[in-house]
XYZ file of C-alpha atoms in Angstrom:
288
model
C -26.618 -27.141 -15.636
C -24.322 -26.397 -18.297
C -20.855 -25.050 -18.021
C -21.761 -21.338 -18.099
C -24.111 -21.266 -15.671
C -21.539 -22.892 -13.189
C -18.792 -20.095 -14.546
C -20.517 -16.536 -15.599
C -21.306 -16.318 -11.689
C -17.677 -16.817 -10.469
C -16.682 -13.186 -12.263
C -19.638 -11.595 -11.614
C -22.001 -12.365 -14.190
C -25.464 -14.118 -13.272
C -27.121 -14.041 -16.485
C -25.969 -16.492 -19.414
C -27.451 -14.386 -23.169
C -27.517 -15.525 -26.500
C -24.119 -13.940 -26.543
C -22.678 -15.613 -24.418
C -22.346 -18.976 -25.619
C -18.426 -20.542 -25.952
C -16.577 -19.243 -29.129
C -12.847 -20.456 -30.056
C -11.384 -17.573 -30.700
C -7.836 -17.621 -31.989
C -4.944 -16.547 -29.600
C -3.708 -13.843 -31.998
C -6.942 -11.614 -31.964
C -7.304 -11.327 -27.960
C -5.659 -8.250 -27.137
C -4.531 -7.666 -23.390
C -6.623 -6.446 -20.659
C -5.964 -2.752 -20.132
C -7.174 -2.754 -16.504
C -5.569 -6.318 -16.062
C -4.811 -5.367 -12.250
C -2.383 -8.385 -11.755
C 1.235 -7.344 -12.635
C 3.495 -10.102 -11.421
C 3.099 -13.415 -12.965
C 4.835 -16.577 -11.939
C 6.599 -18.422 -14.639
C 6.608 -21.765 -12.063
C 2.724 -21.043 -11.695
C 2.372 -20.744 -15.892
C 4.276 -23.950 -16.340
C 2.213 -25.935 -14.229
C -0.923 -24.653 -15.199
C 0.313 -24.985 -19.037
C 0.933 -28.989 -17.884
C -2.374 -28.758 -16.741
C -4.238 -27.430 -19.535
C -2.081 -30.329 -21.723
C -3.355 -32.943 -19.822
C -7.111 -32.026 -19.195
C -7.457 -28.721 -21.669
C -8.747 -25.897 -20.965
C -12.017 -26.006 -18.528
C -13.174 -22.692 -18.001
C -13.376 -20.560 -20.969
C -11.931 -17.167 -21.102
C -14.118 -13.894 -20.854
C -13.757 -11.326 -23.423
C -15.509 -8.514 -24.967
C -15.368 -6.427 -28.349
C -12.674 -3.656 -27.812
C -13.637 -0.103 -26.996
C -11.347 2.626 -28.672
C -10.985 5.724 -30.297
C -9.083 4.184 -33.033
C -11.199 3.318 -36.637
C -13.113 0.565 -35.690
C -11.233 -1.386 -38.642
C -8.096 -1.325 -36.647
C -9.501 -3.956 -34.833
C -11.641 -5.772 -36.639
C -12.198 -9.117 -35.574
C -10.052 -8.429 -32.384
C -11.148 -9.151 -28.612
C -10.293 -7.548 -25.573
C -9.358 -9.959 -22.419
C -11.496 -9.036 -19.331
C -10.446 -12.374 -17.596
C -8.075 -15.262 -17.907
C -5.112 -14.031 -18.064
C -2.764 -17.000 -16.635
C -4.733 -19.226 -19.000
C -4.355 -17.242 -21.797
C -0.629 -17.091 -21.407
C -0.075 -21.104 -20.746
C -2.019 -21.261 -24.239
C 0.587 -19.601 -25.544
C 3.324 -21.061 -23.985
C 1.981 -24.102 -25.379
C 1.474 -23.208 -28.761
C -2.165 -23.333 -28.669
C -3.800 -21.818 -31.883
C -6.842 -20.873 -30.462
C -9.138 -20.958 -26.952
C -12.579 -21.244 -25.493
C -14.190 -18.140 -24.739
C -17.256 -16.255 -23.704
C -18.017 -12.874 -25.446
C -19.302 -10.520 -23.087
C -20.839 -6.704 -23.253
C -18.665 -4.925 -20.897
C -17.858 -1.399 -20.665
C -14.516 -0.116 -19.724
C -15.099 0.382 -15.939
C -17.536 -3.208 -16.093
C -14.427 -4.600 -17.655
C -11.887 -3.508 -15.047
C -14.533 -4.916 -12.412
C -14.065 -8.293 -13.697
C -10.931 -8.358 -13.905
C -10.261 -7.688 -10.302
C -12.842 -10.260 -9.110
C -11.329 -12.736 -10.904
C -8.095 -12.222 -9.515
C -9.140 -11.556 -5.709
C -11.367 -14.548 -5.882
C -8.362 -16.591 -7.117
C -6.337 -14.937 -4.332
C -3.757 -14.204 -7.659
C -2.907 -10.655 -6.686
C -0.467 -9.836 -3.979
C -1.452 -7.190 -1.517
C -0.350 -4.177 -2.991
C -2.075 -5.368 -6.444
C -5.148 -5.922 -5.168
C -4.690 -1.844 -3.682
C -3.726 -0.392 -6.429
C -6.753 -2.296 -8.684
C -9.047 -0.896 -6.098
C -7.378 2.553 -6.258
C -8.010 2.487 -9.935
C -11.912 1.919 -9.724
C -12.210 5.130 -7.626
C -9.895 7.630 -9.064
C -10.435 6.184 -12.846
C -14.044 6.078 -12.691
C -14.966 8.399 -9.768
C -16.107 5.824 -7.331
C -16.698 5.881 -3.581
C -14.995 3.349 -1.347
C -18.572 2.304 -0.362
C -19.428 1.560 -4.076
C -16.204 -0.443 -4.394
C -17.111 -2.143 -1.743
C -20.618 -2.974 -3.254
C -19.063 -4.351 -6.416
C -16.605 -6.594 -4.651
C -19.018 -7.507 -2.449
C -16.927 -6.690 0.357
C -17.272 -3.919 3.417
C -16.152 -0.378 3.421
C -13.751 -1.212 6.375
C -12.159 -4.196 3.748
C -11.554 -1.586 0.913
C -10.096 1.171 3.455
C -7.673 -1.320 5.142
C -6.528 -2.152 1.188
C -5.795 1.391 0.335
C -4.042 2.063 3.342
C -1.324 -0.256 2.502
C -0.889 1.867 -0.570
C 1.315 4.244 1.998
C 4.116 1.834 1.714
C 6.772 3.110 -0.819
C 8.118 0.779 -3.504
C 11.098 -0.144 -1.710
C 8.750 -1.165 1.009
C 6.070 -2.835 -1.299
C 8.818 -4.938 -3.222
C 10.776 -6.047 -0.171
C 6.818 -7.107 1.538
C 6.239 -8.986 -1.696
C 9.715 -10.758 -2.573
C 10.382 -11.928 1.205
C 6.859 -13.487 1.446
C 5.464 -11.125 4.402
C 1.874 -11.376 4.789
C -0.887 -8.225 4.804
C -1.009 -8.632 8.614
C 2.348 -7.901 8.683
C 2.296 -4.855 6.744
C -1.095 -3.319 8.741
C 1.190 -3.679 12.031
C 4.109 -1.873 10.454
C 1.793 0.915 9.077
C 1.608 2.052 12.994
C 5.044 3.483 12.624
C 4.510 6.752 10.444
C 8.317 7.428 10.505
C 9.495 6.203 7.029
C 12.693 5.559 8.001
C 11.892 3.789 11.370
C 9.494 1.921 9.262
C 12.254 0.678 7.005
C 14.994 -0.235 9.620
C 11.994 -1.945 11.379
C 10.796 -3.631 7.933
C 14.722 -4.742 7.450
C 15.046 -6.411 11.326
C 11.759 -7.941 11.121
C 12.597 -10.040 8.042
C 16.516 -10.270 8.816
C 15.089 -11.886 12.563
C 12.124 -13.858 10.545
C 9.651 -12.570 12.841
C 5.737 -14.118 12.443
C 2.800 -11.702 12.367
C 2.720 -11.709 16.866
C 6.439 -11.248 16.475
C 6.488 -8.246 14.732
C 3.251 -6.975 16.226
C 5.209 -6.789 19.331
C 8.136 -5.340 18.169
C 6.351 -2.533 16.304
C 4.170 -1.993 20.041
C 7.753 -1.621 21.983
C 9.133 0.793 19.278
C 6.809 2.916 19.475
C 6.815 2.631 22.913
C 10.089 3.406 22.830
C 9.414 6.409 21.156
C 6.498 8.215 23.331
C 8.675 7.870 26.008
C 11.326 9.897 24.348
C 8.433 12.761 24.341
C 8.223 13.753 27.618
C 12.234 13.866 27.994
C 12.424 16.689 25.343
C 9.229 18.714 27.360
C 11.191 18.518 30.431
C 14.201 20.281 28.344
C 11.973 22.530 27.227
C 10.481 23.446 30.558
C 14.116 23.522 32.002
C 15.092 26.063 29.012
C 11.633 28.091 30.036
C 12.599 27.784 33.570
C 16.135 29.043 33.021
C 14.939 31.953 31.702
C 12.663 33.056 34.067
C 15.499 32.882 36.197
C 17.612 35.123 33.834
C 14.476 37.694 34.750
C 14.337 37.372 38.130
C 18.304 37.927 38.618
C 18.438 40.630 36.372
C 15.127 42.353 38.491
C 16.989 42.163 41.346
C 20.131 43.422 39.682
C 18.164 46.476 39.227
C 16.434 46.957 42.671
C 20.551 46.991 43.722
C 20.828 49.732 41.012
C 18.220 51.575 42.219
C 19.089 51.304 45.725
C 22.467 53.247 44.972
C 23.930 49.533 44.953
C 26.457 49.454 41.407
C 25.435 45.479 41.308
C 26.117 44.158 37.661
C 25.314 40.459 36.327
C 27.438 39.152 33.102
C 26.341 35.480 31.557
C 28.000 33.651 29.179
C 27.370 30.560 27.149
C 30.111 28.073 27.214
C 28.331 25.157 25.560
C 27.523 22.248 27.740
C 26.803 24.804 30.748
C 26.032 28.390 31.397
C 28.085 30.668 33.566
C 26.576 33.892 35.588
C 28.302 36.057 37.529
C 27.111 38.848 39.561
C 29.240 41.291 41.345
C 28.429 43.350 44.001
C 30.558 46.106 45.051
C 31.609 46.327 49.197
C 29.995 49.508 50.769
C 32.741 51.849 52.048
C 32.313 53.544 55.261
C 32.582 57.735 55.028
């Protein structure tokens, strides 16, 4: 079996064509992967892999495809378009290398982005977030369902939903998730609290207290805990409001059953912040 029949089927390709034989293709004519889904890369993770690729080379060739663009197709004649291997592409560099191994590929845009994003998720290279927003991108760049995502990652519908959901973090939260090493179970447990500012004070304690995934699971459960029980405290001061009112009715009724009985009864109320005060006076009967 020769070495594209062990790698074509790694990014999603089961069928090696007369195209796709391995090319060196010089560094300077692969343009970048528009729909390259992977935005952080680790210069530690570059330099070892560049060590790597100066000890053994390079053993999986690059994919890359003819670019698609609006521009005169002379503009980029002779050019390439990366779909995958980006990390190796960049330790080539970093290394000076003149040119690399690569398969040629027909991909169109949307084929290309698909690539690109199996790549990466099946060398667990994107963080959370990353692999979210690539999956975002297939359905509101190309119109796709969750369930077709799903079909193209070979994943479940449940898998892509739980990704997009952690797309409701805002970048303060997605950066501080990231840089302080927090894991995706973390994040699902801390997208119970729908308060964006409880979220954050509880994002801040749970990685000043270095709480584990069970830690924090349990901390997000007592908040909002915490919080339902507020709930019923403000209904009972709302009943208590309703009920002091009814009150105000009832008094002043029977205020004027007094009047009408020939009885000059009169009820004043004032506010005087933390209480209320009502007084009623009632006027002595005089004897003829």
């Amino acid at each position: 079996m020769n070495i594209l029949q062990n790698v074509l089927p790694k990014i999603g390709l089961s069928k090696v064509s007369q195209f796709d034989r391995i090319h060196k293709i010089p560094v300077c004519r692969i343009l970048p992967n528009p729909s390259q889904p992977r935005k952080f890369f680790d210069s530690n993770e570059t330099l070892r892999l560049a060590d790597s690729i100066r000890i053994h080379g390079i053993l999986q060739p690059l994919c890359v495809r003819k670019p698609v663009s609006t521009e005169p197709p002379e503009c980029f004649e002779g050019m390439y378009e990366l779909i995958a291997g980006e990390r190796r592409l960049r330790a080539a560099k970093l290394l000076g290398l003149t040119e690399v191994p690569c398969i040629i590929i027909e991909a169109d845009s949307l084929r290309s982005a698909e690539l690109a994003i199996i790549e990466n998720l099946q060398r667990e290279d994107l963080n959370i977030f990353e692999e979210a927003s690539a999956i975002s991108a297939l359905i509101t760049l190309y119109g796709l369902t969750q369930e077709e995502v799903a079909a193209k990652l070979s994943a479940s519908q449940s898998y892509v939903a739980n990704k997009l959901r952690l797309l409701r973090f805002d970048e303060y939260e997605q950066n501080m998730i990231v840089e302080k090493h927090l894991t995706e179970r973390h994040a699902r447990a801390l997208l119970r609290i729908a308060d964006l500012k409880m979220r954050r004070a509880a994002l801040e304690t749970i990685v000043e207290r270095g709480y584990n995934v069970a830690d924090t699971e349990g901390f997000v459960a007592k908040l909002i805990e915490d919080t339902s029980a507020e709930k019923p405290k403000r209904k009972s001061r709302a009943a208590l409001v309703k009920d002091i009112r009814l009150f105000y009715n009832t008094l002043d009724r029977a205020v004027d059953i007094m009047k009408c009985a020939g009885i000059n009864a009169s009820a004043r109320k004032r506010d005087l912040g933390d209480t209320y005060e009502i007084t009623v006076t009632i006027p002595k009967c005089t004897e003829e």
